[in-house]
Short mmCIF file of C-alpha atoms in Angstrom, two decimals:
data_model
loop_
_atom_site.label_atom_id
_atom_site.label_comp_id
_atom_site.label_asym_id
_atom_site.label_seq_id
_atom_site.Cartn_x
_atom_site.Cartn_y
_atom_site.Cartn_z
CA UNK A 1 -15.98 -4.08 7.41
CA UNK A 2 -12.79 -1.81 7.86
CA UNK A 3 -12.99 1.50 6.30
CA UNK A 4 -10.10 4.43 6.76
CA UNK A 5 -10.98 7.76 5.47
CA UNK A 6 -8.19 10.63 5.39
CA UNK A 7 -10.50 13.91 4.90
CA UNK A 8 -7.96 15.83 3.08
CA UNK A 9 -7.04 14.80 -0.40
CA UNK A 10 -4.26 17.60 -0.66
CA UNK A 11 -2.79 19.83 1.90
CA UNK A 12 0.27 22.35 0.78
CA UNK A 13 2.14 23.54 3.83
CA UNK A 14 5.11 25.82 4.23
CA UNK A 15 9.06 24.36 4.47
CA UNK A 16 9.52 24.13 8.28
CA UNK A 17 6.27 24.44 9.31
CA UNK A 18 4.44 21.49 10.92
CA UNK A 19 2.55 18.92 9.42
CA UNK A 20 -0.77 16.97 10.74
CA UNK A 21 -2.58 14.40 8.09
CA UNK A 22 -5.79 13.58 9.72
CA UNK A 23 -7.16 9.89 9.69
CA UNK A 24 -9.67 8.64 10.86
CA UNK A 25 -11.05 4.79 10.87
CA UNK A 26 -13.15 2.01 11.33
CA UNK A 27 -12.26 -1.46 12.17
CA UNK A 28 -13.98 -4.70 14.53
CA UNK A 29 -11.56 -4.98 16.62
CA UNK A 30 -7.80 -3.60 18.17
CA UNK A 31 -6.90 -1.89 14.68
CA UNK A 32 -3.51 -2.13 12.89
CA UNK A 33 -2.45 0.89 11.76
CA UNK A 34 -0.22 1.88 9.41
CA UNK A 35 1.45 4.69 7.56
CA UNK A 36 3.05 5.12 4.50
CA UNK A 37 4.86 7.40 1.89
CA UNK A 38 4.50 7.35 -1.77
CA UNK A 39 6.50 9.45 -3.90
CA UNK A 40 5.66 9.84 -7.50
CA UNK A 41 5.54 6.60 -9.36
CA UNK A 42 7.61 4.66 -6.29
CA UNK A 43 5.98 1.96 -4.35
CA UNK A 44 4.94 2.40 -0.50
CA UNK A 45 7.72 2.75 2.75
CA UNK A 46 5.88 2.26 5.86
CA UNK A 47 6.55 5.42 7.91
CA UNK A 48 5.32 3.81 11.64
CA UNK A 49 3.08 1.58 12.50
CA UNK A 50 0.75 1.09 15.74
CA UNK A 51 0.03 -2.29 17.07
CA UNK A 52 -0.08 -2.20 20.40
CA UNK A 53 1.00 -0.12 23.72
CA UNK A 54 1.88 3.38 23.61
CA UNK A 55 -0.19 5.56 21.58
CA UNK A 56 1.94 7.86 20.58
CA UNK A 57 4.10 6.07 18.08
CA UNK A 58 7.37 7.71 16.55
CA UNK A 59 8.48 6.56 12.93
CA UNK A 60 10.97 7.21 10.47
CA UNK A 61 12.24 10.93 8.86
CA UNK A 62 10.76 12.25 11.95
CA UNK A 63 7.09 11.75 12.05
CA UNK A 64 4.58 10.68 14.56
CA UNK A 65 1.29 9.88 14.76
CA UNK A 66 -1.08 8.99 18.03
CA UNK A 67 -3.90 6.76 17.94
CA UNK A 68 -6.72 8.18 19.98
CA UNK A 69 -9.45 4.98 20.22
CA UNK A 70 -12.34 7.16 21.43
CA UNK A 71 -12.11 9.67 18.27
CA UNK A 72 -10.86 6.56 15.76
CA UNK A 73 -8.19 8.65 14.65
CA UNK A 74 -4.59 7.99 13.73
CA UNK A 75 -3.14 11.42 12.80
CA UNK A 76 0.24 11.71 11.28
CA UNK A 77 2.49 14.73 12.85
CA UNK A 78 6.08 16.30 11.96
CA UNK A 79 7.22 19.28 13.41
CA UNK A 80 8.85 20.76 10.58
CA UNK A 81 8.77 19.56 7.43
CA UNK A 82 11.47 19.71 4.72
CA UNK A 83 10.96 20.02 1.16
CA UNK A 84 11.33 16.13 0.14
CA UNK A 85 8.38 15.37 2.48
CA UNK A 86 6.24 16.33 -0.92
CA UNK A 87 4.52 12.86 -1.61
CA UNK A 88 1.45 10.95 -0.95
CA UNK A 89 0.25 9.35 1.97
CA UNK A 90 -1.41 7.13 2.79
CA UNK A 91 -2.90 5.74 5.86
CA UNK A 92 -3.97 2.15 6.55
CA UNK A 93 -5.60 -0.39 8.92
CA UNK A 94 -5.54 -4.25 8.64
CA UNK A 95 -3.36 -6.83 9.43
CA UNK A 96 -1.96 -8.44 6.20
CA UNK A 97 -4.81 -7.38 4.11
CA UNK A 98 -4.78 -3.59 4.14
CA UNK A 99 -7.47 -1.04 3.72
CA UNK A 100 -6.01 1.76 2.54
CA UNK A 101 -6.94 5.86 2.44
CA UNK A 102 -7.87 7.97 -0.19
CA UNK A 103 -4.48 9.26 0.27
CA UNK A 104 -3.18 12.73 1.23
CA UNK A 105 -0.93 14.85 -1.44
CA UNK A 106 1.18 17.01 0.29
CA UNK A 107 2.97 19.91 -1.26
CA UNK A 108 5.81 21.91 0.47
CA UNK A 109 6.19 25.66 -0.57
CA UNK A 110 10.03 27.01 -0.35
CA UNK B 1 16.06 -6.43 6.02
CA UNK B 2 13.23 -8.35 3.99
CA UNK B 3 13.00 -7.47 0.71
CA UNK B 4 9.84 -7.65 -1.72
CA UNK B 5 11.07 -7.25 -5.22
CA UNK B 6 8.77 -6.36 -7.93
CA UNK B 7 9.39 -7.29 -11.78
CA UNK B 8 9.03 -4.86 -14.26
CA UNK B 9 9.03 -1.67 -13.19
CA UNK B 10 7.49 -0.90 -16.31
CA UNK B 11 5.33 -2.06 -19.12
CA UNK B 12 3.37 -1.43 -22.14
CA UNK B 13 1.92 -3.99 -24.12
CA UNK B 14 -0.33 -3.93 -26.98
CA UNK B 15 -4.47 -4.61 -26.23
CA UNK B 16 -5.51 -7.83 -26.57
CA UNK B 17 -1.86 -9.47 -25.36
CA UNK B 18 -1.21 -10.91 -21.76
CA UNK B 19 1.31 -9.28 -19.01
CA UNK B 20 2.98 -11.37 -16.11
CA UNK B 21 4.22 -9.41 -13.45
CA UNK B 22 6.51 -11.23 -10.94
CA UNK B 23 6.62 -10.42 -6.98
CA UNK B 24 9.55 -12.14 -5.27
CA UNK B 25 11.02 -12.22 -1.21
CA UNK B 26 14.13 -12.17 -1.45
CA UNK B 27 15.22 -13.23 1.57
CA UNK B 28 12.46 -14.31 3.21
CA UNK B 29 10.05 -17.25 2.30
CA UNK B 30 6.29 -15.72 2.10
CA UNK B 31 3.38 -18.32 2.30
CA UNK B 32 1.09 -15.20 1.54
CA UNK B 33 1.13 -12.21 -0.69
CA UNK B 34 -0.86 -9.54 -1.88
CA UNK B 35 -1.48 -7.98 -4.84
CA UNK B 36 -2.99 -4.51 -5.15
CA UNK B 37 -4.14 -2.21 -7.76
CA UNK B 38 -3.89 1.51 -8.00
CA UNK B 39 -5.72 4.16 -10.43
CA UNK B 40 -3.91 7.45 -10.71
CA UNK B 41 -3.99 9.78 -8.09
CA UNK B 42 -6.18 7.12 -6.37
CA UNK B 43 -5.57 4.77 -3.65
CA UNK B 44 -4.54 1.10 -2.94
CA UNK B 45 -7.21 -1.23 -3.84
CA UNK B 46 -7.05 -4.70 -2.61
CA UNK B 47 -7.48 -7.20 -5.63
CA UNK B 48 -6.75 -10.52 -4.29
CA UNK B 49 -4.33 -12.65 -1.69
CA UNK B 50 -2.05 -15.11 -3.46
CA UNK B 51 -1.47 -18.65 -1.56
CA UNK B 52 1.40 -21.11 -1.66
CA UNK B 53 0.49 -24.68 -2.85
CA UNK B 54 -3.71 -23.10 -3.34
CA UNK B 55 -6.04 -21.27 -5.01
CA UNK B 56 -5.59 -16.88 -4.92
CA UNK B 57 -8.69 -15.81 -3.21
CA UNK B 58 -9.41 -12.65 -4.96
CA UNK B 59 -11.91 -9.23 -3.44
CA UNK B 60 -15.08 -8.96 -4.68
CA UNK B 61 -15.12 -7.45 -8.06
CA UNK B 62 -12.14 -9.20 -9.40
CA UNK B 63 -12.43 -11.27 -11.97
CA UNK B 64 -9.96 -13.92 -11.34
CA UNK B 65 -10.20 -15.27 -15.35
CA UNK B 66 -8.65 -12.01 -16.14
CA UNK B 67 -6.41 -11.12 -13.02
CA UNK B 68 -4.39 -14.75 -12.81
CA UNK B 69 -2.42 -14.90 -9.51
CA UNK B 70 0.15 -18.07 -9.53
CA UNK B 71 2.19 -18.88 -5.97
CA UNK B 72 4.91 -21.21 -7.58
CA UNK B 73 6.99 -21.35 -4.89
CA UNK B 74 7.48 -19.82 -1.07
CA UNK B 75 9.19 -16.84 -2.58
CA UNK B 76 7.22 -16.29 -6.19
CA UNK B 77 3.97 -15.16 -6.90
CA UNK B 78 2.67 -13.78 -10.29
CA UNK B 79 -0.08 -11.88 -11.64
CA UNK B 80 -1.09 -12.49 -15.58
CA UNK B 81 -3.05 -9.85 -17.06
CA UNK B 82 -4.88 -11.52 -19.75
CA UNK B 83 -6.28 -10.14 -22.99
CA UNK B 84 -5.45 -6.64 -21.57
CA UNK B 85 -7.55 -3.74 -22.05
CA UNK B 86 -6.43 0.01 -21.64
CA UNK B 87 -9.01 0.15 -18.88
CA UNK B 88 -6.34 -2.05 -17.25
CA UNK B 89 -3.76 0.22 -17.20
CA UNK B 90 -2.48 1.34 -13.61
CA UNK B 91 0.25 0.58 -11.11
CA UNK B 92 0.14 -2.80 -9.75
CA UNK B 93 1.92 -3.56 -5.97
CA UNK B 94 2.33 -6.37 -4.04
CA UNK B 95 3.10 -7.16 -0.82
CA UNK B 96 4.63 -9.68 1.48
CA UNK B 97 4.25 -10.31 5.47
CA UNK B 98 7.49 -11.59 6.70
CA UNK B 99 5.30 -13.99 9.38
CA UNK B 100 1.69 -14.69 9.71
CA UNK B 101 -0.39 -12.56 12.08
CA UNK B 102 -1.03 -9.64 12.37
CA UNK B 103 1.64 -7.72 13.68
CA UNK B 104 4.09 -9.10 10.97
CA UNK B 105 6.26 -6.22 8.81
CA UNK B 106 4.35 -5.76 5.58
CA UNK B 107 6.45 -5.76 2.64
CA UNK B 108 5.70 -3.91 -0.32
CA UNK B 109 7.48 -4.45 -4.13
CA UNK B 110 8.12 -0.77 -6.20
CA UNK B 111 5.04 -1.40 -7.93
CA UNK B 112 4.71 -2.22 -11.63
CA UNK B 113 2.98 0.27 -14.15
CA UNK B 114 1.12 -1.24 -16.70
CA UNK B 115 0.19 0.94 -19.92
CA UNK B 116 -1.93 -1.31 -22.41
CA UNK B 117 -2.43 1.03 -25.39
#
């Protein structure tokens, strides 16, 4: 069975500092793998996506994220964050039927 | 680029009455879709996959007299609460692959919050 576990429910980080959400899964075979945003009562926009290829994968409103297959990890990354990155995210593995995360709330302090 | 629209945003019925709640591609025709349920401040859970022209097939744990999933047409699927409880209040999504397989864009609607009071 696919499982994805993101190990931080909340993380509150600085305006224009960096940002890393940590995810980690578990899937049969090549995973699909999937980010996305949620802002506060809004439905899901896919930040990036990995299918295939490079592993380092660059999305939209400048995030990244790397799939590393021997630690089953699919971290999210943005270099400096801005205050309307505040939101929920979520990461997810699948093809069309997605497992999702716990989720991540992220907070940005002015 | 491929739309999944979502219909309502919004509702609040009474306990005891049904909801439909309407998932359309709107510019794309979507043999599959998928309907998910979230808590607050919880994630996406996976309640069942709605078919064209056959039967949802729903996770286990759903009941599927409760949860009705109708795929009228290539573009329409629905989801019927019936006899709604406020234990079935949350925010329902769906979602749409533009193609089959696996490395299709996922479409997902704005989500539809319930409130059954």
């Amino acid at each position: 069975a696919q499982s994805v576990t993101q190990p931080d429910i909340h993380i509150t980080v600085s305006e224009g500092a960096s940002l890393e959400l940590r995810c980690n899964y578990s899937y049969g075979a090549t995973p699909y793998l999937f980010w996305y945003v949620q802002s506060p009562g809004q439905g899901l926009q896919l930040l990036l996506k990995y299918f295939s290829g490079d592993t380092l994968v660059q999305g939209i409103k400048g995030f990244e994220a790397e799939f590393k297959r021997s630690q089953s990890s699919f971290n999210l990354r943005k270099p400096s964050v801005h205050w309307s990155d505040a939101a929920e995210y979520f990461c997810a593995v699948g093809e069309n039927k997605l497992t999702f995360g716990g989720g991540t709330r992220v907070l940005v302090k002015p | 680029g491929a739309v999944v629209s979502q219909h309502p945003s919004r509702v609040i019925c009474k306990s005891g009455t049904s909801v439909k709640i309407e998932c359309r591609s709107l510019d794309f025709q979507a043999t599959t879709m998928f309907w998910y349920r979230q808590f607050p401040k919880q994630s996406l859970m996976l309640m069942a996959t709605s078919n064209e022209g056959s039967k949802a097939t729903y996770e286990q744990g759903v009941e599927k007299d409760k949860f009705l999933i109708n795929h009228a047409s290539l573009t329409l699927s629905t989801l019927t609460v019936t006899s709604a409880h406020p234990e079935d209040s949350s925010f329902y999504i769906c979602s749409a692959p533009t193609l089959q397989g696996g490395n299709s864009p996922l479409h997902f609607g704005n989500g539809t919050r319930l409130t059954v009071t």
